[in-house]
Each structure stands twice: as structure tokens, then as C-alpha cells.
Short mmCIF file of N, CA and C in Angstrom, two decimals:
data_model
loop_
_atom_site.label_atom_id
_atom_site.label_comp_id
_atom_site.label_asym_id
_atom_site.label_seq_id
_atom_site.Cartn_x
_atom_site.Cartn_y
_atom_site.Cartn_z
N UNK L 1431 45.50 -1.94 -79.63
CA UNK L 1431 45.32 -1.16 -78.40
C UNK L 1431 46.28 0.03 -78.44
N UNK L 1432 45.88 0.69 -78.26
CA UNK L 1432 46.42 2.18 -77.73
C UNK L 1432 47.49 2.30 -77.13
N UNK L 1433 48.25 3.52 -76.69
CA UNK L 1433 48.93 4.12 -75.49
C UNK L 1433 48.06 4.22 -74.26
N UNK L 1434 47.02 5.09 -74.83
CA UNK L 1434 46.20 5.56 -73.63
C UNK L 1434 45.46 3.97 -73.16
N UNK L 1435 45.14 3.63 -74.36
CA UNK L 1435 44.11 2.50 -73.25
C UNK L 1435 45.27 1.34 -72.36
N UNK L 1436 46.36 1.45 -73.56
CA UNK L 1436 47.45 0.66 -72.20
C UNK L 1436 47.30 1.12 -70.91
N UNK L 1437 47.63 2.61 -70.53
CA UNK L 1437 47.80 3.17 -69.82
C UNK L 1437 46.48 3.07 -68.82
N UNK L 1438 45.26 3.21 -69.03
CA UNK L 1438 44.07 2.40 -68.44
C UNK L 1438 43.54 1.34 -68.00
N UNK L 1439 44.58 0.59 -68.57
CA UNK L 1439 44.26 -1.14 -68.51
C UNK L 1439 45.02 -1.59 -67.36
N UNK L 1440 46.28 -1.22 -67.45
CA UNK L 1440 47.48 -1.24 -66.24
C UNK L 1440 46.98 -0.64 -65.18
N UNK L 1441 46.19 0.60 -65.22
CA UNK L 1441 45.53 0.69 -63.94
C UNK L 1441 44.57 0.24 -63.25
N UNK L 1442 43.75 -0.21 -64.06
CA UNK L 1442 42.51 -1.08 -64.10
C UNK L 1442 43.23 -2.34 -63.22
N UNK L 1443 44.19 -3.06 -63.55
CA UNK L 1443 44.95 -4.29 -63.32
C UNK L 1443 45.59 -3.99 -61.94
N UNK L 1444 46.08 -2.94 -61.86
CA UNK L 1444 46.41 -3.11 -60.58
C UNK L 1444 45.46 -2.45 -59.74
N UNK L 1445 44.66 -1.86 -60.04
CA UNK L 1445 43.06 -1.64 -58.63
C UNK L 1445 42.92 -3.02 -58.60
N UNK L 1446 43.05 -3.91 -59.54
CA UNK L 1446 41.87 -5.37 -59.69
C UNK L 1446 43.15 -6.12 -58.42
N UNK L 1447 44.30 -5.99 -58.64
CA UNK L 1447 44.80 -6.90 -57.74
C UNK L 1447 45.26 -6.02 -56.46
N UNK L 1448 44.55 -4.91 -55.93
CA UNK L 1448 44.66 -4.40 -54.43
C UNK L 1448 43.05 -4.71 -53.87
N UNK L 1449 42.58 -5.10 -54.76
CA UNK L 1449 40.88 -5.43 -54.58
C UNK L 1449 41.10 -6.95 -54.71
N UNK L 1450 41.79 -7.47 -55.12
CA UNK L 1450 42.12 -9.18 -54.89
C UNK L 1450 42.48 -9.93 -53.12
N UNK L 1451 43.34 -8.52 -52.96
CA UNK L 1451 43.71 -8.97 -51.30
C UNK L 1451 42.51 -9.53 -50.60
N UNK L 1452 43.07 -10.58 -49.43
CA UNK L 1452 42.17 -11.31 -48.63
C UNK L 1452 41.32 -10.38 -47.66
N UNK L 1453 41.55 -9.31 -46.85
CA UNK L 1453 41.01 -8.44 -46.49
C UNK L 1453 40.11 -7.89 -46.95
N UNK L 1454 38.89 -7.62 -46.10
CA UNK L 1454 37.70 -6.88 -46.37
C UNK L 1454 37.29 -5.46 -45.56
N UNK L 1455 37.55 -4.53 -46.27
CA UNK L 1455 37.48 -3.25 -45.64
C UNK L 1455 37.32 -2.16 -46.46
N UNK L 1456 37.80 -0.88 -45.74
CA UNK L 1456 37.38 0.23 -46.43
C UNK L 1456 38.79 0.08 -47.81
N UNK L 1457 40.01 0.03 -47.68
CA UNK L 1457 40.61 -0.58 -48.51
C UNK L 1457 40.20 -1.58 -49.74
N UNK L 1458 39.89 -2.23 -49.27
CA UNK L 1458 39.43 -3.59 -50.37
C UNK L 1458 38.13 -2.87 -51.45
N UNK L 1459 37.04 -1.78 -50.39
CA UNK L 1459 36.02 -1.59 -51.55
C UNK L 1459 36.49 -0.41 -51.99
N UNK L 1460 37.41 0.61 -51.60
CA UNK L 1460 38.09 1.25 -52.37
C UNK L 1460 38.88 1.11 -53.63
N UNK L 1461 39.46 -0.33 -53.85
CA UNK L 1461 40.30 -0.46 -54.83
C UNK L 1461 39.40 -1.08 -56.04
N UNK L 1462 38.09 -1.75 -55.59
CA UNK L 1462 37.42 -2.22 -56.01
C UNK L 1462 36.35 -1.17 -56.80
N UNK L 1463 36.16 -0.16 -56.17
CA UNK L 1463 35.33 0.91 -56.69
C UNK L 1463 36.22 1.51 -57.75
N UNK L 1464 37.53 1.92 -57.75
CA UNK L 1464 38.30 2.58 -58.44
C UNK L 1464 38.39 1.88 -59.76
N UNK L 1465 38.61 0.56 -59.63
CA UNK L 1465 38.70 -0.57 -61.28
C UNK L 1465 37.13 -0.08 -61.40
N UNK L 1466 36.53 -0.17 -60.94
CA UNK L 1466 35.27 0.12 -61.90
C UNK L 1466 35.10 1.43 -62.54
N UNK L 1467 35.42 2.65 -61.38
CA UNK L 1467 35.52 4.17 -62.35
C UNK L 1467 36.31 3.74 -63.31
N UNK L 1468 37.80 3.16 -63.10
CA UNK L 1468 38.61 3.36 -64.32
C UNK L 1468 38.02 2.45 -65.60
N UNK L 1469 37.07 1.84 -65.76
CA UNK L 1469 36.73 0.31 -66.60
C UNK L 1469 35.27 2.12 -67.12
N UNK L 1470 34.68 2.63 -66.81
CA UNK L 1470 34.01 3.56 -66.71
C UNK L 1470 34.43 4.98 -67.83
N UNK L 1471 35.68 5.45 -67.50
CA UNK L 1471 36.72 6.01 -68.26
C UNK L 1471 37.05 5.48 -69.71
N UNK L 1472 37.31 4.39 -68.98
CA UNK L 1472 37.70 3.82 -70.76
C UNK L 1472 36.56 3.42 -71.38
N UNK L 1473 35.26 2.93 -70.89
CA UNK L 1473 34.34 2.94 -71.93
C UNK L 1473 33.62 4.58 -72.43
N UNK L 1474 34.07 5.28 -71.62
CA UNK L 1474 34.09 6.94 -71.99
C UNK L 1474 34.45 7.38 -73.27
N UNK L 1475 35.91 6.21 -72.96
CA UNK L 1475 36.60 7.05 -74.30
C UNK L 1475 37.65 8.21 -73.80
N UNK L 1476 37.89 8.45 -72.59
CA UNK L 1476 38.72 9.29 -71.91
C UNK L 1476 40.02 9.06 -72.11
N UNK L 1477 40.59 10.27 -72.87
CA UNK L 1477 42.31 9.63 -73.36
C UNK L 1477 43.21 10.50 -71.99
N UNK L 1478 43.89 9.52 -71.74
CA UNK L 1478 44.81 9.98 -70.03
C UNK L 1478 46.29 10.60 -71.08
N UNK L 1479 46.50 11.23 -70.28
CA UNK L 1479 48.16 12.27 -70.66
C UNK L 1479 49.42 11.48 -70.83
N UNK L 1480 49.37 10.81 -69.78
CA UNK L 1480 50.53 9.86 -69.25
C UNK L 1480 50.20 8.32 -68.37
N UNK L 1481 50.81 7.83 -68.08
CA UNK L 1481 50.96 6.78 -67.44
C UNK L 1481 50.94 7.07 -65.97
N UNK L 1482 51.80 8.43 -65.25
CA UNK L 1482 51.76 8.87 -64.02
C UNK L 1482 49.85 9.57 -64.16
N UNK L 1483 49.33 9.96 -64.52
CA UNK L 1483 48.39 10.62 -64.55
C UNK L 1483 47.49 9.77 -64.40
N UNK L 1484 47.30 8.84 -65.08
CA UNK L 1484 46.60 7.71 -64.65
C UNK L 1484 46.56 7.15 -63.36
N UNK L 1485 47.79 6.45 -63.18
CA UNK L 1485 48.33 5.92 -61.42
C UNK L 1485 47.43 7.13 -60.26
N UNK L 1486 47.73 8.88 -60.53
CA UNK L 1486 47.84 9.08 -59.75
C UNK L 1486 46.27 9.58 -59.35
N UNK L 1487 45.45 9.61 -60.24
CA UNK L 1487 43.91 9.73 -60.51
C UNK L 1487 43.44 8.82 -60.07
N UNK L 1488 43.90 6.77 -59.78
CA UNK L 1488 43.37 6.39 -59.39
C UNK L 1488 43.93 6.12 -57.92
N UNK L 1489 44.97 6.98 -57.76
CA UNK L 1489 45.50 6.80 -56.35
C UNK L 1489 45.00 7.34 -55.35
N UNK L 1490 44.66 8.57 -55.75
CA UNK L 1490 43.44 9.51 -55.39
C UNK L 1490 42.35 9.44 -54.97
N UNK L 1491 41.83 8.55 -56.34
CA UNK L 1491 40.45 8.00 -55.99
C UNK L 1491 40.14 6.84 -54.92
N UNK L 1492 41.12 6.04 -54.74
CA UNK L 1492 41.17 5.14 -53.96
C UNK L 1492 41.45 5.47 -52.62
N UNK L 1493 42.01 6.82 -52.39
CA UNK L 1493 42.20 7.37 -51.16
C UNK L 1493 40.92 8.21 -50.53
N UNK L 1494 40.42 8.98 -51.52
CA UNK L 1494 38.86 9.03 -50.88
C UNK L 1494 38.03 8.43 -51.00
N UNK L 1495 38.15 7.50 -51.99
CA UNK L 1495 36.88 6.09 -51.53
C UNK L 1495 37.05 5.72 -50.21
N UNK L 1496 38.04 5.33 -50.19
CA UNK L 1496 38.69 4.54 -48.64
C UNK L 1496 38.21 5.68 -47.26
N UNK L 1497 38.25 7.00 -47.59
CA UNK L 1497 38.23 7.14 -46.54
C UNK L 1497 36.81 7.72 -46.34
N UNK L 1498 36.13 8.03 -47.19
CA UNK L 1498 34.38 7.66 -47.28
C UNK L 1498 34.21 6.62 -46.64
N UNK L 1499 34.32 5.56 -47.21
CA UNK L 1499 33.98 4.51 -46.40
C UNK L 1499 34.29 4.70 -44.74
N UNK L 1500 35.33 4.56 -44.61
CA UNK L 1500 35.93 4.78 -42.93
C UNK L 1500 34.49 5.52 -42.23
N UNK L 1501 34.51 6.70 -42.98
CA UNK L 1501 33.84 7.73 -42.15
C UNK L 1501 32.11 7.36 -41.82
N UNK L 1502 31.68 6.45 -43.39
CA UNK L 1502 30.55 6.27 -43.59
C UNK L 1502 30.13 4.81 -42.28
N UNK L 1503 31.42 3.73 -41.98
CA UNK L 1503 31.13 2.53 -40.83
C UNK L 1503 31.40 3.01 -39.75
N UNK L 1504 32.10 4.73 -39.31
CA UNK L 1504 32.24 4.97 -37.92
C UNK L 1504 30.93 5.46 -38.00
N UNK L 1505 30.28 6.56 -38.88
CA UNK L 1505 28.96 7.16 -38.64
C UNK L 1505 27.82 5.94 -38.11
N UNK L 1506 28.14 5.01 -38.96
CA UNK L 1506 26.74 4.06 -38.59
C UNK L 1506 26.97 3.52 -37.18
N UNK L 1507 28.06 2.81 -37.22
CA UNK L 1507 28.59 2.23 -35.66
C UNK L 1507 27.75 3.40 -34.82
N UNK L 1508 28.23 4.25 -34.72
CA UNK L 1508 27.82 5.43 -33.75
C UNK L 1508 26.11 5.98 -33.43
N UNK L 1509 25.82 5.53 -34.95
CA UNK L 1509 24.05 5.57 -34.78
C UNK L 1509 23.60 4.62 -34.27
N UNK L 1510 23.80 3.16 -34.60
CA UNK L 1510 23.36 2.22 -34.47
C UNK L 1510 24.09 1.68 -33.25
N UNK L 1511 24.85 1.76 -32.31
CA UNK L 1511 25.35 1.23 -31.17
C UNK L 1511 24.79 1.09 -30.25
N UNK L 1512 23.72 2.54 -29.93
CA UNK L 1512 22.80 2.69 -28.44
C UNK L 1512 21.92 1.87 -28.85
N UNK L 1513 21.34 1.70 -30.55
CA UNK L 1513 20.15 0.13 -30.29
C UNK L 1513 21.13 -1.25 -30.08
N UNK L 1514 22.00 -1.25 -30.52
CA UNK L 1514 22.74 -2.67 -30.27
C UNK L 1514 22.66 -2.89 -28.30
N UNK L 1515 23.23 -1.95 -27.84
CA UNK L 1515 22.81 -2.15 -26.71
C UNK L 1515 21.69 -2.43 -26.15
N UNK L 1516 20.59 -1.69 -26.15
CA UNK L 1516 19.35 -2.12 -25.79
C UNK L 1516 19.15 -3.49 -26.14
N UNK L 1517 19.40 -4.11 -27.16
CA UNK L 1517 18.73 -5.38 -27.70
C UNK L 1517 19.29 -5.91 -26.83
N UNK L 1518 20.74 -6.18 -26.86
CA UNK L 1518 21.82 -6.88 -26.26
C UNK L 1518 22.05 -6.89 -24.30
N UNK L 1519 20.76 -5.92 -24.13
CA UNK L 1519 20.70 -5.57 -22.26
C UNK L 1519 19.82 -6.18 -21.85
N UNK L 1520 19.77 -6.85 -20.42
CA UNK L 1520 18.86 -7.42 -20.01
C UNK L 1520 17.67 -6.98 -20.09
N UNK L 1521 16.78 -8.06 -19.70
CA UNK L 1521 15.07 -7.80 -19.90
C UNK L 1521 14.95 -6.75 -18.61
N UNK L 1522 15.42 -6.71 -17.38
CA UNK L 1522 15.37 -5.90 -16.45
C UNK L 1522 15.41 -4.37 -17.21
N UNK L 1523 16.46 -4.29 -17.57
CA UNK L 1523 17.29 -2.98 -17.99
C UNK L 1523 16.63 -2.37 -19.76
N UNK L 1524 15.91 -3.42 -20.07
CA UNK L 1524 15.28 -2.75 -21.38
C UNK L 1524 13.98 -2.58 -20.97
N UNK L 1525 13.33 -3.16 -19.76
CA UNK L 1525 12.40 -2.45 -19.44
C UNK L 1525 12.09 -1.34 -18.73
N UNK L 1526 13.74 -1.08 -17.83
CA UNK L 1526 13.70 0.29 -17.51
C UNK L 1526 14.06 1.86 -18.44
N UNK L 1527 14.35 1.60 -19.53
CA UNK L 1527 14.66 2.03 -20.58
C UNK L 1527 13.31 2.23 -21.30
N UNK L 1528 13.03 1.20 -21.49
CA UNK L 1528 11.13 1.67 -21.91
C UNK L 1528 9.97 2.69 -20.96
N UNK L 1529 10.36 2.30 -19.70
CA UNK L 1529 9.35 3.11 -18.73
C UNK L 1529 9.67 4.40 -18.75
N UNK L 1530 11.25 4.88 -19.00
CA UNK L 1530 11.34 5.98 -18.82
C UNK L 1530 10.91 6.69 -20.29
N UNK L 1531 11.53 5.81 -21.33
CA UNK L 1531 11.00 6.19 -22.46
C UNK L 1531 9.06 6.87 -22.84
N UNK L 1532 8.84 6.15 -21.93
CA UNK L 1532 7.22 6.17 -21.96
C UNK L 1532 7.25 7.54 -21.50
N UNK L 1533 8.21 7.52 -19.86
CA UNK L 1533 7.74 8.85 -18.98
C UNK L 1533 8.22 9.91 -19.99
N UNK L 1534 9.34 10.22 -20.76
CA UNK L 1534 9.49 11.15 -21.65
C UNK L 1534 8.62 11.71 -22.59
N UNK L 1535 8.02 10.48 -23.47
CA UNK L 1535 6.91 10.67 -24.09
C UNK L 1535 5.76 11.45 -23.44
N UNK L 1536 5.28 11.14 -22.22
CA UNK L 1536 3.94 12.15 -21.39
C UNK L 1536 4.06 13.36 -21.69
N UNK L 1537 5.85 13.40 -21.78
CA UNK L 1537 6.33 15.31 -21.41
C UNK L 1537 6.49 16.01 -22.48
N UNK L 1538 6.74 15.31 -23.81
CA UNK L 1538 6.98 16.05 -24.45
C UNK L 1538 5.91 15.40 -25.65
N UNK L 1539 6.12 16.62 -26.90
CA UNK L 1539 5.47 16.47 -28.27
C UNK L 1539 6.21 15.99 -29.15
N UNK L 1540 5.40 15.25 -30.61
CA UNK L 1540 6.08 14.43 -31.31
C UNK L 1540 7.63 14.87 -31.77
N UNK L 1541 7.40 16.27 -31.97
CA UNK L 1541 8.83 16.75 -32.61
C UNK L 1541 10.45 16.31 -31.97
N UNK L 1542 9.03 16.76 -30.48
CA UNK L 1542 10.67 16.56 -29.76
C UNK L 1542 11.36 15.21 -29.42
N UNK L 1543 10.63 14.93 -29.34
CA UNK L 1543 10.69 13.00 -28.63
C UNK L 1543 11.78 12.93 -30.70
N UNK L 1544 11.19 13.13 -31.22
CA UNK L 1544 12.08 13.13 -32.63
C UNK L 1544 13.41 13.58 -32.86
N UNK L 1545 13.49 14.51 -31.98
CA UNK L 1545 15.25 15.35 -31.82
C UNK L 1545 15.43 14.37 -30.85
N UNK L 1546 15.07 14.13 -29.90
CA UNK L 1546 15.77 13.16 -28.70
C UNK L 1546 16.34 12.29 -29.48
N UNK L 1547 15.39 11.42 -30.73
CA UNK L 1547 16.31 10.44 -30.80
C UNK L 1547 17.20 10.36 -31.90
N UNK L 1548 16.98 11.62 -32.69
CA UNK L 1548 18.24 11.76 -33.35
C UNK L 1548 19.85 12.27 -32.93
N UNK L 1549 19.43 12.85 -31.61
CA UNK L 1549 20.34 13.08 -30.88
C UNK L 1549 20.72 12.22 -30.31
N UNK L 1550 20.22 11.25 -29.77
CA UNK L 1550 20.58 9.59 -29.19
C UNK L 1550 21.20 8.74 -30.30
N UNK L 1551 20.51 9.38 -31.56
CA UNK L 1551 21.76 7.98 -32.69
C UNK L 1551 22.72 9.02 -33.36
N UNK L 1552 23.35 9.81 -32.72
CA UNK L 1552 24.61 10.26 -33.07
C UNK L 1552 24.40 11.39 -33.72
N UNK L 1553 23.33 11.68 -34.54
CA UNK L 1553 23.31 13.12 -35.64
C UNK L 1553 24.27 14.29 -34.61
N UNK L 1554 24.78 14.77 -35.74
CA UNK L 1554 25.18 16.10 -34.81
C UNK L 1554 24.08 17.04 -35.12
N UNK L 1555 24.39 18.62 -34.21
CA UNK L 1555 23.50 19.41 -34.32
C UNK L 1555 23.10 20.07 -35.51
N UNK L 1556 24.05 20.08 -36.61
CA UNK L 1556 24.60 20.68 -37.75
C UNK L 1556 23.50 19.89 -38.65
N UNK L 1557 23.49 18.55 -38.60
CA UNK L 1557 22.56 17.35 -39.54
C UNK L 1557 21.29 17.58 -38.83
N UNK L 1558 20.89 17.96 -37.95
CA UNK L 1558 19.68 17.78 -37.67
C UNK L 1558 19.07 19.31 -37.62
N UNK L 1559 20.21 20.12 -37.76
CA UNK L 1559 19.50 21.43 -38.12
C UNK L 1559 19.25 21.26 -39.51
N UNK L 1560 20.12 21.15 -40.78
CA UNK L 1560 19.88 20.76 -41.98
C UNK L 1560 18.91 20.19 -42.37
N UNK L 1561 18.32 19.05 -41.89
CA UNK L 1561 17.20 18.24 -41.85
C UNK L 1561 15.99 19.00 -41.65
N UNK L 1562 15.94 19.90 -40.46
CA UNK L 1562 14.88 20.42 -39.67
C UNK L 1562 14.65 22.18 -40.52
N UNK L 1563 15.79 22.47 -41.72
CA UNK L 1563 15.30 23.87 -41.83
C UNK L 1563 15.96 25.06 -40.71
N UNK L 1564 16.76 24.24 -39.69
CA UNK L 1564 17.19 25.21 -38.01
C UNK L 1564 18.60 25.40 -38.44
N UNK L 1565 19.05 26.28 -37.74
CA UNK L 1565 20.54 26.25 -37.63
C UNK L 1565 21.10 25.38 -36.69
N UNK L 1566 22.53 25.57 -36.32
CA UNK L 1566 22.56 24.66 -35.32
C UNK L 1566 22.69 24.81 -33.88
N UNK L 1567 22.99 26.82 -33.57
CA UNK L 1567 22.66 26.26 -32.73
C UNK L 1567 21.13 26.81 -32.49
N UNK L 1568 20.40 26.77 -33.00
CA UNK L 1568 18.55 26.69 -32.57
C UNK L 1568 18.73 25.24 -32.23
N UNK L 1569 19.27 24.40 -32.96
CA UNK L 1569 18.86 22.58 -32.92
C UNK L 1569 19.62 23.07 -30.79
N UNK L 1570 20.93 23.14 -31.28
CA UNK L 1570 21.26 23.48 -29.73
C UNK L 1570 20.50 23.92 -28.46
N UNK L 1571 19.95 25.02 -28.62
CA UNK L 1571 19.22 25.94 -28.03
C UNK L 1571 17.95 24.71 -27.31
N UNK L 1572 17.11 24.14 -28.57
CA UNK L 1572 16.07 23.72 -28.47
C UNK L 1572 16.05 21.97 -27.39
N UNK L 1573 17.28 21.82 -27.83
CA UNK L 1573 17.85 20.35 -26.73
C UNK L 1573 18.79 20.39 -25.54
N UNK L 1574 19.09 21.73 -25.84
CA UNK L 1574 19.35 22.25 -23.97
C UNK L 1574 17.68 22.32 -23.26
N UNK L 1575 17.23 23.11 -23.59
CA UNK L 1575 15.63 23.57 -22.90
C UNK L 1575 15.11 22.77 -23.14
N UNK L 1576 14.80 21.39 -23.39
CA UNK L 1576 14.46 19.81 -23.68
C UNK L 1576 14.96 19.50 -22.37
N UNK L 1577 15.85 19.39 -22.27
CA UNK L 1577 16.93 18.39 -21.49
C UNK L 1577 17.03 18.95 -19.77
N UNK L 1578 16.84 20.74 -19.64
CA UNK L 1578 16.49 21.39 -18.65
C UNK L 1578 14.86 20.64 -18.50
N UNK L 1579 14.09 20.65 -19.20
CA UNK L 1579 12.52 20.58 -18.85
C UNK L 1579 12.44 19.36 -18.70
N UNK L 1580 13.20 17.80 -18.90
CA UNK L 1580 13.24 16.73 -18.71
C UNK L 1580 13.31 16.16 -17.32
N UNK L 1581 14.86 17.38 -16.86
CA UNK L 1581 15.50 16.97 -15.96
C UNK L 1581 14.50 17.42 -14.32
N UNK L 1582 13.70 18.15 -14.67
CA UNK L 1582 13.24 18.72 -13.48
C UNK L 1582 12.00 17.94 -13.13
#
């Protein structure tokens, strides 16, 4: 074995035992993702400089894995919360939620009833202009004058 692949292996070893911890989180699949880039590297064939260079490439990496993740379970939480509710609300209250849903539907066309509810599971205006070809604020523009023509 090598310098360099020492130097890979030791890092490999210690992602493997911050990915050993009992905890399950954005941490845990961070350290866990990182032993695999680095196991990735060395079947590359990628010769590292130093020993700090190594550490600090996967220190790195483990810091924006980690915080991908973070960002990627607040995004969903945030989409997926207003259905958790509904499921989770009484039969009274999910059927008033449906009637009005219905009455929305009379008023408007498929598109829009489509921004409503990407706007209801969190997209910002920015993602749903991207999506749609719009800027954001047209996406803006177009769910103010929605929301005026709803309300009246």
C-alpha cells in the first residue's frame, strides 16, 4: 500500500466511524455518502497531496452533504405538511376543504388551479417560474390576480 492510498483509507475509516454513530440524520448520511466518494477516488486511482488534503476534501464534502440534506427534509416537510394536515383533520373540516376546493375549481382553469397548488406545497415563485418558462415575478403577478379574482 501506498502513501496516498494510506492517506485514503484513513479517511475512508474515519467517514466509516462518524457514519457508525447511533444517530440518524443529515449527519449520519453525510458521513456515509463521503466513505463512499472517498472508496470512489481510490478506485479512480486519484493520488491526494497530503494527508491534510485528504481530511479536508472530505470535511468539506461532508459539510455540504449534510447540509443538502437539511435543506432537501425542510423543503419536503414544507411541501408535504398542508397534505399531512388534511389527512390528519377531521371528516367535518376535510370536507370543508373539499367544497371549497370544488368552488375554486368552477372559477378557475386547469393551469391555474395548478399554480394554486404549487403554491400551497411550498414552491417558491422562482421554482415555479423555472418550471413554467415565467419569471418570477409574472409567477407573482399571475397569483396576486388569482387570489384578487378568488377573493371577490
Amino acid at each position: 500500500m501506498t502513501k496516498a492510498q494510506a492517506f485514503v483509507w484513513d479517511a475512508y475509516l474515519d467517514a466509516q466511524k462518524r457514519a457508525d454513530r447511533k444517530q440518524v440524520g443529515p449527519n449520519y448520511w453525510s458521513a456515509d455518502q463521503t466513505a463512499d466518494r472517498i472508496l470512489d477516488l481510490a478506485e479512480a486511482g486519484v493520488t491526494p497531496i497530503s494527508p491534510q488534503a485528504v481530511r479536508k476534501m472530505a470535511r468539506n464534502l461532508r459539510r455540504n452533504l449534510a447540509a443538502t440534506e437539511r435543506r432537501r427534509k425542510a423543503i419536503e416537510l414544507a411541501r408535504y405538511a398542508p397534505l399531512q394536515e388534511f389527512v390528519t383533520a377531521s371528516p367535518e373540516a376535510r370536507a370543508d376543504a373539499l367544497f371549497e376546493w370544488e368552488r375554486v375549481c368552477g372559477q378557475t382553469t386547469r393551469v391555474e388551479q395548478r399554480l394554486l397548488q404549487q403554491v400551497g406545497f411550498g414552491f417558491t415563485y422562482g421554482e415555479i417560474g423555472a418550471a413554467a418558462g415565467l419569471t418570477e415575478k409574472a409567477v407573482e403577478l399571475r397569483v396576486a390576480r388569482l387570489r384578487l379574482r378568488l377573493a371577490a
